mmCIF file of C-alpha atoms in Angstrom:
data_model
loop_
_atom_site.group_PDB
_atom_site.id
_atom_site.type_symbol
_atom_site.label_atom_id
_atom_site.label_comp_id
_atom_site.label_asym_id
_atom_site.label_seq_id
_atom_site.Cartn_x
_atom_site.Cartn_y
_atom_site.Cartn_z
ATOM 1 C CA MET A 98 5.262 16.117 -28.156
ATOM 2 C CA ASP A 99 4.075 14.250 -25.207
ATOM 3 C CA VAL A 100 1.402 11.786 -25.821
ATOM 4 C CA SER A 101 -0.421 12.907 -22.561
ATOM 5 C CA HIS A 102 0.383 14.889 -19.555
ATOM 6 C CA ASP A 103 -1.215 13.932 -16.162
ATOM 7 C CA ARG A 104 -1.091 15.700 -12.663
ATOM 8 C CA VAL A 105 -1.367 13.495 -9.331
ATOM 9 C CA ASP A 106 -0.718 14.146 -5.798
ATOM 10 C CA LEU A 107 1.486 11.015 -5.361
ATOM 11 C CA VAL A 108 3.443 8.967 -7.765
ATOM 12 C CA ILE A 109 4.718 5.380 -6.378
ATOM 13 C CA VAL A 110 7.355 3.779 -8.454
ATOM 14 C CA GLY A 111 7.229 0.094 -7.888
ATOM 15 C CA GLY A 112 3.972 -2.287 -7.650
ATOM 16 C CA GLY A 113 5.351 -4.710 -4.958
ATOM 17 C CA MET A 114 4.417 -5.378 -1.546
ATOM 18 C CA VAL A 115 5.735 -2.096 -0.017
ATOM 19 C CA GLY A 116 4.602 0.294 -2.736
ATOM 20 C CA VAL A 117 1.031 -1.078 -2.872
ATOM 21 C CA ALA A 118 0.769 -1.390 0.943
ATOM 22 C CA LEU A 119 1.830 2.561 0.974
ATOM 23 C CA ALA A 120 -0.831 3.343 -1.259
ATOM 24 C CA CYS A 121 -3.455 1.503 0.299
ATOM 25 C CA ALA A 122 -2.599 2.998 3.735
ATOM 26 C CA LEU A 123 -2.953 6.608 2.177
ATOM 27 C CA ALA A 124 -6.599 6.004 1.037
ATOM 28 C CA PRO A 125 -8.152 8.206 3.998
ATOM 29 C CA THR A 126 -6.166 11.207 2.829
ATOM 30 C CA GLY A 127 -7.969 11.302 -0.613
ATOM 31 C CA LEU A 128 -4.648 11.918 -2.461
ATOM 32 C CA SER A 129 -4.634 10.914 -6.166
ATOM 33 C CA ILE A 130 -2.179 8.145 -6.377
ATOM 34 C CA ARG A 131 -0.623 6.722 -9.349
ATOM 35 C CA ILE A 132 1.361 3.325 -9.012
ATOM 36 C CA LEU A 133 4.126 2.759 -11.865
ATOM 37 C CA GLU A 134 5.137 -0.904 -12.291
ATOM 38 C CA SER A 135 7.845 -1.810 -14.840
ATOM 39 C CA ARG A 136 6.449 -5.292 -15.335
ATOM 40 C CA ASP A 137 3.623 -5.769 -17.738
ATOM 41 C CA GLY A 138 0.591 -7.801 -16.775
ATOM 42 C CA SER A 139 -2.614 -6.726 -14.859
ATOM 43 C CA PRO A 140 -2.921 -7.487 -11.021
ATOM 44 C CA GLN A 141 -6.267 -9.063 -11.826
ATOM 45 C CA SER A 142 -4.537 -12.334 -13.093
ATOM 46 C CA LEU A 143 -2.639 -12.567 -9.728
ATOM 47 C CA ILE A 144 -5.958 -11.734 -7.654
ATOM 48 C CA ASP A 145 -7.989 -14.161 -9.599
ATOM 49 C CA ALA A 146 -5.462 -16.994 -8.825
ATOM 50 C CA LEU A 147 -5.672 -16.206 -4.914
ATOM 51 C CA PRO A 148 -8.454 -18.775 -4.094
ATOM 52 C CA GLU A 149 -6.713 -21.643 -6.154
ATOM 53 C CA LEU A 150 -3.311 -21.459 -4.555
ATOM 54 C CA SER A 151 -4.170 -24.338 -2.057
ATOM 55 C CA ALA A 152 -3.945 -26.641 -5.213
ATOM 56 C CA GLU A 153 -0.731 -25.337 -6.383
ATOM 57 C CA GLY A 154 3.079 -25.615 -5.576
ATOM 58 C CA PHE A 155 4.628 -22.992 -3.320
ATOM 59 C CA ASP A 156 6.059 -19.833 -4.264
ATOM 60 C CA PRO A 157 9.881 -20.113 -3.649
ATOM 61 C CA ARG A 158 9.818 -16.581 -2.285
ATOM 62 C CA VAL A 159 8.454 -16.332 1.099
ATOM 63 C CA SER A 160 8.651 -13.846 4.000
ATOM 64 C CA ALA A 161 8.476 -14.335 7.867
ATOM 65 C CA LEU A 162 5.880 -11.596 8.585
ATOM 66 C CA THR A 163 5.937 -10.313 12.180
ATOM 67 C CA CYS A 164 2.992 -9.224 14.256
ATOM 68 C CA ALA A 165 3.787 -5.586 13.494
ATOM 69 C CA SER A 166 3.447 -6.552 9.732
ATOM 70 C CA GLN A 167 0.364 -8.476 10.372
ATOM 71 C CA GLN A 168 -1.151 -5.337 11.950
ATOM 72 C CA PHE A 169 -0.273 -3.105 9.297
ATOM 73 C CA LEU A 170 -1.614 -5.502 6.659
ATOM 74 C CA THR A 171 -4.838 -5.782 8.680
ATOM 75 C CA HIS A 172 -5.130 -2.051 8.594
ATOM 76 C CA VAL A 173 -4.957 -1.900 4.788
ATOM 77 C CA GLY A 174 -7.404 -4.625 4.107
ATOM 78 C CA ALA A 175 -4.865 -7.463 3.097
ATOM 79 C CA TRP A 176 -4.649 -9.683 5.981
ATOM 80 C CA SER A 177 -8.271 -11.406 5.805
ATOM 81 C CA ARG A 178 -7.719 -12.176 2.252
ATOM 82 C CA MET A 179 -4.405 -13.776 3.026
ATOM 83 C CA GLN A 180 -5.927 -15.977 5.813
ATOM 84 C CA ALA A 181 -8.471 -17.156 3.113
ATOM 85 C CA ALA A 182 -5.686 -18.198 0.896
ATOM 86 C CA ARG A 183 -2.771 -19.663 2.937
ATOM 87 C CA ILE A 184 -0.508 -18.518 5.620
ATOM 88 C CA CYS A 185 1.599 -20.675 8.041
ATOM 89 C CA PRO A 186 1.697 -19.370 11.778
ATOM 90 C CA TYR A 187 4.794 -20.484 13.444
ATOM 91 C CA THR A 188 4.781 -21.069 17.104
ATOM 92 C CA ASP A 189 8.352 -21.956 17.951
ATOM 93 C CA MET A 190 11.924 -21.205 16.717
ATOM 94 C CA SER A 191 14.790 -23.369 17.229
ATOM 95 C CA VAL A 192 18.444 -21.593 16.544
ATOM 96 C CA TRP A 193 21.606 -23.485 17.198
ATOM 97 C CA ASP A 194 25.251 -23.226 16.538
ATOM 98 C CA GLY A 195 26.436 -25.858 14.168
ATOM 99 C CA ARG A 196 30.076 -25.689 15.666
ATOM 100 C CA GLY A 197 29.229 -25.813 19.262
ATOM 101 C CA ARG A 198 26.576 -26.835 21.761
ATOM 102 C CA GLY A 199 24.986 -23.345 22.106
ATOM 103 C CA ALA A 200 21.176 -23.258 21.290
ATOM 104 C CA ILE A 201 18.141 -20.920 21.971
ATOM 105 C CA GLN A 202 14.573 -22.124 21.730
ATOM 106 C CA PHE A 203 11.653 -19.430 21.445
ATOM 107 C CA SER A 204 8.215 -20.215 22.083
ATOM 108 C CA ALA A 205 5.017 -18.127 21.550
ATOM 109 C CA ALA A 206 3.621 -19.985 24.790
ATOM 110 C CA GLU A 207 6.261 -18.131 27.079
ATOM 111 C CA LEU A 208 4.634 -14.954 25.756
ATOM 112 C CA HIS A 209 1.137 -16.134 25.887
ATOM 113 C CA GLU A 210 0.819 -15.305 22.269
ATOM 114 C CA PRO A 211 -0.937 -17.564 19.703
ATOM 115 C CA CYS A 212 2.182 -17.429 17.385
ATOM 116 C CA LEU A 213 5.515 -15.752 16.768
ATOM 117 C CA GLY A 214 4.800 -14.790 13.176
ATOM 118 C CA HIS A 215 3.566 -16.081 9.874
ATOM 119 C CA ILE A 216 5.484 -17.470 6.852
ATOM 120 C CA VAL A 217 3.610 -16.342 3.856
ATOM 121 C CA GLU A 218 4.456 -16.684 0.208
ATOM 122 C CA ASN A 219 5.077 -13.132 -1.321
ATOM 123 C CA ARG A 220 2.691 -13.638 -3.996
ATOM 124 C CA VAL A 221 -0.085 -14.432 -1.502
ATOM 125 C CA THR A 222 0.614 -11.135 0.295
ATOM 126 C CA LEU A 223 1.031 -9.153 -3.183
ATOM 127 C CA ALA A 224 -2.194 -10.562 -4.494
ATOM 128 C CA ALA A 225 -4.117 -9.684 -1.346
ATOM 129 C CA LEU A 226 -2.915 -6.103 -1.609
ATOM 130 C CA TYR A 227 -3.803 -5.865 -4.953
ATOM 131 C CA ALA A 228 -7.436 -6.974 -4.151
ATOM 132 C CA ALA A 229 -7.419 -4.256 -1.406
ATOM 133 C CA MET A 230 -6.094 -1.614 -3.842
ATOM 134 C CA GLN A 231 -8.880 -2.392 -6.496
ATOM 135 C CA GLU A 232 -11.457 -1.084 -3.966
ATOM 136 C CA ILE A 233 -9.730 2.216 -3.564
ATOM 137 C CA ASP A 234 -10.724 4.710 -6.307
ATOM 138 C CA THR A 235 -8.243 7.237 -5.759
ATOM 139 C CA ILE A 236 -5.280 4.663 -6.785
ATOM 140 C CA ARG A 237 -4.578 3.854 -10.410
ATOM 141 C CA PHE A 238 -2.064 0.908 -11.235
ATOM 142 C CA GLN A 239 -0.183 1.474 -14.378
ATOM 143 C CA PRO A 240 1.805 -1.883 -15.382
ATOM 144 C CA GLY A 241 4.685 -1.688 -18.033
ATOM 145 C CA ALA A 242 5.602 1.745 -17.158
ATOM 146 C CA LYS A 243 9.331 2.789 -18.232
ATOM 147 C CA ILE A 244 10.579 5.708 -16.552
ATOM 148 C CA LYS A 245 13.051 7.800 -18.851
ATOM 149 C CA SER A 246 13.798 10.935 -16.682
ATOM 150 C CA VAL A 247 12.847 12.434 -13.457
ATOM 151 C CA SER A 248 13.155 16.201 -13.129
ATOM 152 C CA PRO A 249 14.373 17.904 -9.999
ATOM 153 C CA PRO A 250 11.483 19.872 -8.201
ATOM 154 C CA ASP A 251 10.361 23.329 -9.600
ATOM 155 C CA THR A 252 9.731 26.349 -7.539
ATOM 156 C CA GLN A 253 6.439 24.862 -6.563
ATOM 157 C CA GLY A 254 8.125 21.664 -5.393
ATOM 158 C CA ILE A 255 6.701 19.767 -8.343
ATOM 159 C CA ARG A 256 8.587 16.824 -10.181
ATOM 160 C CA THR A 257 7.689 15.756 -13.665
ATOM 161 C CA LEU A 258 8.432 12.194 -14.951
ATOM 162 C CA ARG A 259 8.690 11.197 -18.460
ATOM 163 C CA LEU A 260 7.760 7.673 -19.661
ATOM 164 C CA ALA A 261 8.599 5.719 -22.525
ATOM 165 C CA GLY A 262 6.210 6.330 -25.185
ATOM 166 C CA GLY A 263 6.068 10.154 -24.341
ATOM 167 C CA GLU A 264 3.814 10.126 -21.498
ATOM 168 C CA SER A 265 4.587 12.583 -18.613
ATOM 169 C CA LEU A 266 3.279 12.842 -15.126
ATOM 170 C CA SER A 267 3.747 15.595 -12.570
ATOM 171 C CA THR A 268 3.339 15.020 -8.918
ATOM 172 C CA ALA A 269 4.203 16.751 -5.692
ATOM 173 C CA LEU A 270 5.638 13.814 -4.061
ATOM 174 C CA LEU A 271 7.539 10.787 -5.688
ATOM 175 C CA VAL A 272 8.135 7.599 -3.876
ATOM 176 C CA GLY A 273 10.646 5.143 -5.008
ATOM 177 C CA ALA A 274 9.680 1.717 -3.928
ATOM 178 C CA ASP A 275 11.313 0.031 -6.881
ATOM 179 C CA GLY A 276 13.788 -2.475 -5.196
ATOM 180 C CA ALA A 277 17.317 -2.776 -4.251
ATOM 181 C CA HIS A 278 18.469 -1.510 -7.703
ATOM 182 C CA SER A 279 16.159 1.429 -7.623
ATOM 183 C CA ARG A 280 16.351 3.528 -10.732
ATOM 184 C CA ILE A 281 14.693 6.326 -8.685
ATOM 185 C CA ARG A 282 17.645 6.339 -6.402
ATOM 186 C CA ALA A 283 20.047 6.545 -8.970
ATOM 187 C CA MET A 284 18.242 8.865 -11.174
ATOM 188 C CA THR A 285 17.485 11.454 -8.399
ATOM 189 C CA GLY A 286 21.276 11.240 -7.050
ATOM 190 C CA MET A 287 20.348 9.651 -3.720
ATOM 191 C CA GLY A 288 23.518 7.745 -3.075
ATOM 192 C CA ALA A 289 23.669 4.568 -1.344
ATOM 193 C CA THR A 290 26.536 2.667 0.602
ATOM 194 C CA GLU A 291 26.824 -0.924 -0.139
ATOM 195 C CA TRP A 292 28.995 -3.859 0.240
ATOM 196 C CA ASP A 293 28.872 -7.595 -0.668
ATOM 197 C CA TYR A 294 28.270 -9.982 2.260
ATOM 198 C CA GLY A 295 30.411 -12.720 0.720
ATOM 199 C CA HIS A 296 27.421 -14.963 0.695
ATOM 200 C CA HIS A 297 24.850 -16.275 -1.864
ATOM 201 C CA ALA A 298 21.426 -17.636 -0.870
ATOM 202 C CA ILE A 299 20.009 -20.802 -2.145
ATOM 203 C CA VAL A 300 16.100 -20.412 -2.021
ATOM 204 C CA THR A 301 13.698 -23.415 -2.898
ATOM 205 C CA THR A 302 10.988 -25.513 -1.229
ATOM 206 C CA ILE A 303 11.607 -28.836 0.221
ATOM 207 C CA GLU A 304 9.578 -31.893 1.582
ATOM 208 C CA THR A 305 10.815 -33.523 4.846
ATOM 209 C CA GLU A 306 10.430 -37.002 6.414
ATOM 210 C CA LEU A 307 9.205 -35.597 9.784
ATOM 211 C CA PRO A 308 6.542 -32.645 9.979
ATOM 212 C CA HIS A 309 7.758 -29.094 10.814
ATOM 213 C CA ARG A 310 5.569 -28.679 13.935
ATOM 214 C CA SER A 311 4.940 -25.071 13.056
ATOM 215 C CA THR A 312 8.632 -24.381 13.975
ATOM 216 C CA CYS A 313 11.198 -22.152 12.276
ATOM 217 C CA TRP A 314 14.666 -23.570 12.362
ATOM 218 C CA GLN A 315 17.894 -22.219 11.903
ATOM 219 C CA ARG A 316 21.383 -23.627 12.021
ATOM 220 C CA PHE A 317 24.511 -21.435 11.984
ATOM 221 C CA THR A 318 27.374 -23.099 10.132
ATOM 222 C CA GLU A 319 31.042 -21.966 9.480
ATOM 223 C CA ASP A 320 29.840 -20.942 5.855
ATOM 224 C CA GLY A 321 26.503 -19.356 6.896
ATOM 225 C CA PRO A 322 23.166 -19.696 8.284
ATOM 226 C CA LEU A 323 20.566 -22.157 7.080
ATOM 227 C CA ALA A 324 16.855 -21.572 7.509
ATOM 228 C CA LEU A 325 14.122 -23.956 7.273
ATOM 229 C CA LEU A 326 10.573 -22.149 7.252
ATOM 230 C CA PRO A 327 7.295 -23.994 7.779
ATOM 231 C CA LEU A 328 4.700 -23.685 5.085
ATOM 232 C CA ALA A 329 0.830 -23.908 5.253
ATOM 233 C CA ASP A 330 0.754 -27.623 3.979
ATOM 234 C CA PRO A 331 -1.637 -30.272 5.576
ATOM 235 C CA SER A 332 1.091 -32.976 6.120
ATOM 236 C CA GLU A 333 3.553 -30.222 7.854
ATOM 237 C CA ARG A 334 6.330 -31.585 5.653
ATOM 238 C CA LYS A 335 6.510 -28.687 3.188
ATOM 239 C CA LEU A 336 9.198 -26.132 4.146
ATOM 240 C CA SER A 337 10.964 -23.194 2.294
ATOM 241 C CA ILE A 338 14.757 -22.835 2.837
ATOM 242 C CA VAL A 339 17.203 -20.052 2.667
ATOM 243 C CA TRP A 340 20.693 -21.378 2.713
ATOM 244 C CA SER A 341 23.171 -18.582 2.765
ATOM 245 C CA THR A 342 26.844 -19.828 2.205
ATOM 246 C CA SER A 343 29.862 -18.706 0.372
ATOM 247 C CA PRO A 344 29.700 -18.212 -3.528
ATOM 248 C CA SER A 345 31.880 -21.056 -4.143
ATOM 249 C CA HIS A 346 30.033 -23.502 -1.998
ATOM 250 C CA ALA A 347 26.634 -22.174 -3.349
ATOM 251 C CA ARG A 348 27.866 -22.935 -6.996
ATOM 252 C CA GLU A 349 28.851 -26.457 -5.922
ATOM 253 C CA LEU A 350 25.295 -27.054 -4.334
ATOM 254 C CA MET A 351 23.544 -25.455 -7.172
ATOM 255 C CA ALA A 352 25.385 -28.100 -9.571
ATOM 256 C CA LEU A 353 24.144 -31.105 -7.588
ATOM 257 C CA ASP A 354 21.381 -33.110 -8.811
ATOM 258 C CA GLU A 355 18.174 -33.317 -6.778
ATOM 259 C CA ASN A 356 18.961 -36.330 -4.697
ATOM 260 C CA ALA A 357 22.537 -35.223 -4.032
ATOM 261 C CA PHE A 358 21.426 -31.630 -3.051
ATOM 262 C CA CYS A 359 18.805 -33.243 -0.801
ATOM 263 C CA ALA A 360 21.478 -35.590 1.076
ATOM 264 C CA GLU A 361 23.729 -32.485 1.541
ATOM 265 C CA LEU A 362 20.909 -30.503 2.978
ATOM 266 C CA GLY A 363 19.810 -33.156 5.384
ATOM 267 C CA HIS A 364 23.484 -33.748 6.454
ATOM 268 C CA THR A 365 23.867 -29.994 7.008
ATOM 269 C CA PHE A 366 20.584 -29.629 8.797
ATOM 270 C CA GLU A 367 21.480 -32.495 11.275
ATOM 271 C CA TYR A 368 18.468 -34.563 10.221
ATOM 272 C CA ARG A 369 16.382 -32.504 12.618
ATOM 273 C CA LEU A 370 13.380 -33.364 10.435
ATOM 274 C CA GLY A 371 14.539 -36.525 9.064
ATOM 275 C CA GLN A 372 15.516 -37.199 5.434
ATOM 276 C CA VAL A 373 14.981 -34.379 2.989
ATOM 277 C CA LEU A 374 12.739 -36.396 0.457
ATOM 278 C CA SER A 375 12.597 -33.862 -2.363
ATOM 279 C CA CYS A 376 13.131 -30.357 -3.476
ATOM 280 C CA ASP A 377 11.827 -27.778 -5.995
ATOM 281 C CA THR A 378 13.739 -25.795 -8.397
ATOM 282 C CA ARG A 379 16.447 -23.930 -6.774
ATOM 283 C CA HIS A 380 17.229 -20.207 -7.037
ATOM 284 C CA LEU A 381 20.471 -18.438 -6.348
ATOM 285 C CA HIS A 382 20.784 -14.922 -5.214
ATOM 286 C CA PRO A 383 23.896 -12.969 -4.219
ATOM 287 C CA LEU A 384 23.538 -11.042 -0.966
ATOM 288 C CA ARG A 385 24.537 -7.339 -0.715
ATOM 289 C CA GLN A 386 23.890 -5.025 2.074
ATOM 290 C CA ARG A 387 22.809 -1.323 0.812
ATOM 291 C CA HIS A 388 21.718 1.737 2.680
ATOM 292 C CA ALA A 389 20.733 5.068 1.233
ATOM 293 C CA GLN A 390 22.687 7.965 2.527
ATOM 294 C CA ARG A 391 19.523 9.792 2.987
ATOM 295 C CA TYR A 392 15.765 8.672 2.643
ATOM 296 C CA VAL A 393 14.378 11.988 1.528
ATOM 297 C CA GLN A 394 14.707 15.265 -0.438
ATOM 298 C CA ALA A 395 12.184 17.628 -1.489
ATOM 299 C CA GLY A 396 9.310 15.822 -3.151
ATOM 300 C CA LEU A 397 11.135 12.430 -2.844
ATOM 301 C CA ALA A 398 11.228 9.603 -0.431
ATOM 302 C CA LEU A 399 12.479 6.042 -0.508
ATOM 303 C CA VAL A 400 11.029 3.060 0.895
ATOM 304 C CA GLY A 401 11.689 -0.733 1.401
ATOM 305 C CA ASP A 402 14.560 -2.061 -0.492
ATOM 306 C CA ALA A 403 14.975 1.046 -2.451
ATOM 307 C CA ALA A 404 16.322 2.498 0.929
ATOM 308 C CA HIS A 405 17.900 -0.554 2.596
ATOM 309 C CA THR A 406 18.730 -4.130 2.112
ATOM 310 C CA ILE A 407 19.966 -6.455 4.782
ATOM 311 C CA HIS A 408 21.223 -10.044 5.202
ATOM 312 C CA PRO A 409 18.075 -12.332 5.270
ATOM 313 C CA LEU A 410 19.252 -14.361 8.325
ATOM 314 C CA ALA A 411 16.574 -12.990 10.525
ATOM 315 C CA GLY A 412 13.944 -12.575 7.734
ATOM 316 C CA GLN A 413 13.538 -8.854 8.645
ATOM 317 C CA GLY A 414 13.863 -7.417 5.114
ATOM 318 C CA VAL A 415 10.196 -7.130 4.136
ATOM 319 C CA ASN A 416 9.076 -6.362 7.464
ATOM 320 C CA LEU A 417 11.392 -3.284 7.757
ATOM 321 C CA GLY A 418 9.922 -2.056 4.103
ATOM 322 C CA LEU A 419 6.314 -2.507 5.359
ATOM 323 C CA LEU A 420 7.351 -0.361 8.678
ATOM 324 C CA ASP A 421 8.812 2.295 6.094
ATOM 325 C CA ALA A 422 5.269 2.265 4.506
ATOM 326 C CA ALA A 423 3.375 2.496 7.632
ATOM 327 C CA ALA A 424 5.867 5.233 8.903
ATOM 328 C CA LEU A 425 5.498 7.362 5.671
ATOM 329 C CA ALA A 426 1.877 7.065 5.602
ATOM 330 C CA GLU A 427 1.403 8.018 9.151
ATOM 331 C CA VAL A 428 3.482 11.201 8.369
ATOM 332 C CA LEU A 429 1.496 12.063 5.157
ATOM 333 C CA ILE A 430 -1.852 11.444 7.084
ATOM 334 C CA ASP A 431 -0.681 13.734 9.905
ATOM 335 C CA ALA A 432 0.612 16.343 7.471
ATOM 336 C CA ARG A 433 -2.757 16.255 5.359
ATOM 337 C CA ASP A 434 -4.545 17.139 8.735
ATOM 338 C CA ARG A 435 -2.374 19.943 9.524
ATOM 339 C CA GLY A 436 -2.728 21.286 5.746
ATOM 340 C CA GLU A 437 0.905 20.698 5.075
ATOM 341 C CA ALA A 438 2.129 19.664 1.460
ATOM 342 C CA PRO A 439 3.155 15.988 1.215
ATOM 343 C CA GLY A 440 6.470 16.823 -0.648
ATOM 344 C CA ASP A 441 7.523 19.520 1.901
ATOM 345 C CA GLU A 442 10.918 18.253 2.998
ATOM 346 C CA ARG A 443 10.237 19.288 6.390
ATOM 347 C CA VAL A 444 7.427 16.744 6.385
ATOM 348 C CA LEU A 445 9.467 13.978 4.858
ATOM 349 C CA ARG A 446 12.200 14.314 7.290
ATOM 350 C CA ARG A 447 9.898 13.174 10.194
ATOM 351 C CA TYR A 448 9.606 10.038 8.242
ATOM 352 C CA GLN A 449 13.466 9.782 7.773
ATOM 353 C CA ARG A 450 13.953 10.356 11.545
ATOM 354 C CA MET A 451 11.199 7.638 12.366
ATOM 355 C CA ARG A 452 12.946 4.902 10.295
ATOM 356 C CA ARG A 453 16.601 5.408 9.198
ATOM 357 C CA ALA A 454 18.210 5.020 12.763
ATOM 358 C CA ASP A 455 15.947 1.703 13.251
ATOM 359 C CA ASN A 456 16.969 0.496 10.038
ATOM 360 C CA LEU A 457 20.455 1.213 10.542
ATOM 361 C CA GLN A 458 20.424 -0.296 14.019
ATOM 362 C CA THR A 459 18.971 -3.576 12.404
ATOM 363 C CA ALA A 460 21.268 -3.703 9.714
ATOM 364 C CA ALA A 461 24.340 -3.506 12.084
ATOM 365 C CA ALA A 462 22.797 -6.042 14.329
ATOM 366 C CA MET A 463 22.466 -8.454 11.367
ATOM 367 C CA GLU A 464 26.022 -7.896 10.070
ATOM 368 C CA GLY A 465 27.500 -8.287 13.751
ATOM 369 C CA PHE A 466 25.468 -11.695 14.136
ATOM 370 C CA ARG A 467 26.945 -12.797 10.910
ATOM 371 C CA ARG A 468 30.182 -12.136 11.814
ATOM 372 C CA LEU A 469 29.654 -13.864 15.057
ATOM 373 C CA PHE A 470 29.215 -17.081 13.552
ATOM 374 C CA ASP A 471 31.980 -16.919 10.919
ATOM 375 C CA ASP A 472 34.861 -19.509 11.042
ATOM 376 C CA LEU A 473 36.314 -18.304 14.501
ATOM 377 C CA PRO A 474 38.828 -19.640 16.721
ATOM 378 C CA ALA A 475 38.029 -22.385 19.230
ATOM 379 C CA PRO A 476 37.953 -20.047 22.292
ATOM 380 C CA ILE A 477 35.634 -17.561 20.578
ATOM 381 C CA ARG A 478 33.308 -20.414 19.531
ATOM 382 C CA LEU A 479 33.222 -21.736 23.029
ATOM 383 C CA LEU A 480 32.047 -18.172 24.378
ATOM 384 C CA ARG A 481 29.650 -17.996 21.571
ATOM 385 C CA SER A 482 27.989 -21.202 22.348
ATOM 386 C CA SER A 483 28.135 -20.535 26.154
ATOM 387 C CA GLY A 484 26.539 -16.925 25.490
ATOM 388 C CA MET A 485 23.602 -18.680 23.426
ATOM 389 C CA SER A 486 22.902 -21.228 26.216
ATOM 390 C CA LEU A 487 23.050 -18.355 28.815
ATOM 391 C CA VAL A 488 20.551 -16.161 26.944
ATOM 392 C CA ASN A 489 18.338 -19.291 26.568
ATOM 393 C CA ARG A 490 18.260 -19.604 30.346
ATOM 394 C CA LEU A 491 17.438 -15.986 31.008
ATOM 395 C CA ALA A 492 13.697 -15.839 30.399
ATOM 396 C CA PRO A 493 13.455 -12.008 30.802
ATOM 397 C CA VAL A 494 16.207 -11.524 28.116
ATOM 398 C CA LYS A 495 14.761 -13.994 25.734
ATOM 399 C CA GLN A 496 11.309 -12.685 25.929
ATOM 400 C CA HIS A 497 12.433 -9.143 25.244
ATOM 401 C CA LEU A 498 14.284 -10.325 22.214
ATOM 402 C CA MET A 499 11.255 -12.107 20.905
ATOM 403 C CA LEU A 500 9.052 -9.155 21.568
ATOM 404 C CA MET A 501 11.465 -6.916 19.620
ATOM 405 C CA ALA A 502 11.648 -9.356 16.751
ATOM 406 C CA MET A 503 7.917 -9.560 16.787
ATOM 407 C CA GLY A 504 7.486 -5.882 16.526
ATOM 408 C CA LEU A 505 5.548 -5.521 19.725
ATOM 409 C CA ARG A 506 8.264 -3.271 21.420
ATOM 410 C CA GLY A 507 10.331 -0.268 20.351
ATOM 411 C CA GLU A 508 9.236 2.590 18.080
ATOM 412 C CA VAL A 509 6.585 0.983 16.027
ATOM 413 C CA PRO A 510 4.615 3.069 13.529
ATOM 414 C CA ARG A 511 1.057 3.907 14.811
ATOM 415 C CA LEU A 512 -0.568 1.846 11.783
ATOM 416 C CA ALA A 513 1.584 -1.067 12.655
ATOM 417 C CA ARG A 514 0.703 -1.039 16.408
ATOM 418 C CA ARG A 515 -1.810 -3.437 18.185
ATOM 419 C CA PRO A 516 -5.028 -1.338 19.058
#
């Protein structure tokens, strides 16, 4: 027998940034929301640590949040809390071809903007979202929730989840926000197309000899892109790195001791910030692209990495997920105003139309960009470098690219637009 059975309007599986942001955005609807998180532990511990982060080391997991993401996080009540902790605005971006002379320099000053975006530790964003969530009475966060099964929708469109321990939960809408290896996607038969990028990413925090000057740096090598992202450190010498390279090269780099790794990193980065003085523990992540064949079915929607993952070379992964959350919240708020059921497949298809094509386009662009910087014949490399330099001289083209990357152009969900 079931230990208990509850009925709520909306169940979100996954208590990460995207799932919690979606729940907070839906507060005006009055929907009863349950967030099921597989990991144990109360959000309160992360919230309590937020004021003390300035005295701690940096989380190796960071995101380059766009202006659109900033607007959405402001809307859900998280951004001011993130500012009070630590975030690092970046005003410039320097991108260059490591096997040619092509380079592009982006600057917020060209757009009369205060910055191009912000580098924020994932734990800062998540803690701020948890704090905002705790102020909303209609949201219940349930850690340590292990899902055993998900039923198809019944004649009323209701799905039932059974959890380890015997608890069951019925809902009109189930949202999978449980990451790249989404159990919800698998358990409900939502197929995904995926392939290996042939890259592994090394992630860590480093200290450099020279200050980062609020600049994001990216060098394209024959093995893959190397990005250095500025962190909110008073000395401006702390940066987060994402070094994407071949699996064999990644394993070689991981096997080096700290001094040897720092020397290799400094050489590959062409000493743009002088010597690399130190690095924290390194983490290795295989990179795969995934894209769900569809995002919705009756009573079910996928958001964030559960719906799509892309190469981290442009730092768009979390931003795409937050835009998914903003779009789904917009659709559900409008549906509520019209008296439509949140799990109605016709309602959910509006969300899919808003986001799937844009996500596919971004994924294709990242794949094309990555392939462009593969180890290509010399004539192609020359054209590539010439093209980068040409774009750098064409101010209107460069400004358009910057505005698109910042989320200030294109089809941006209402909750992520500037007022």
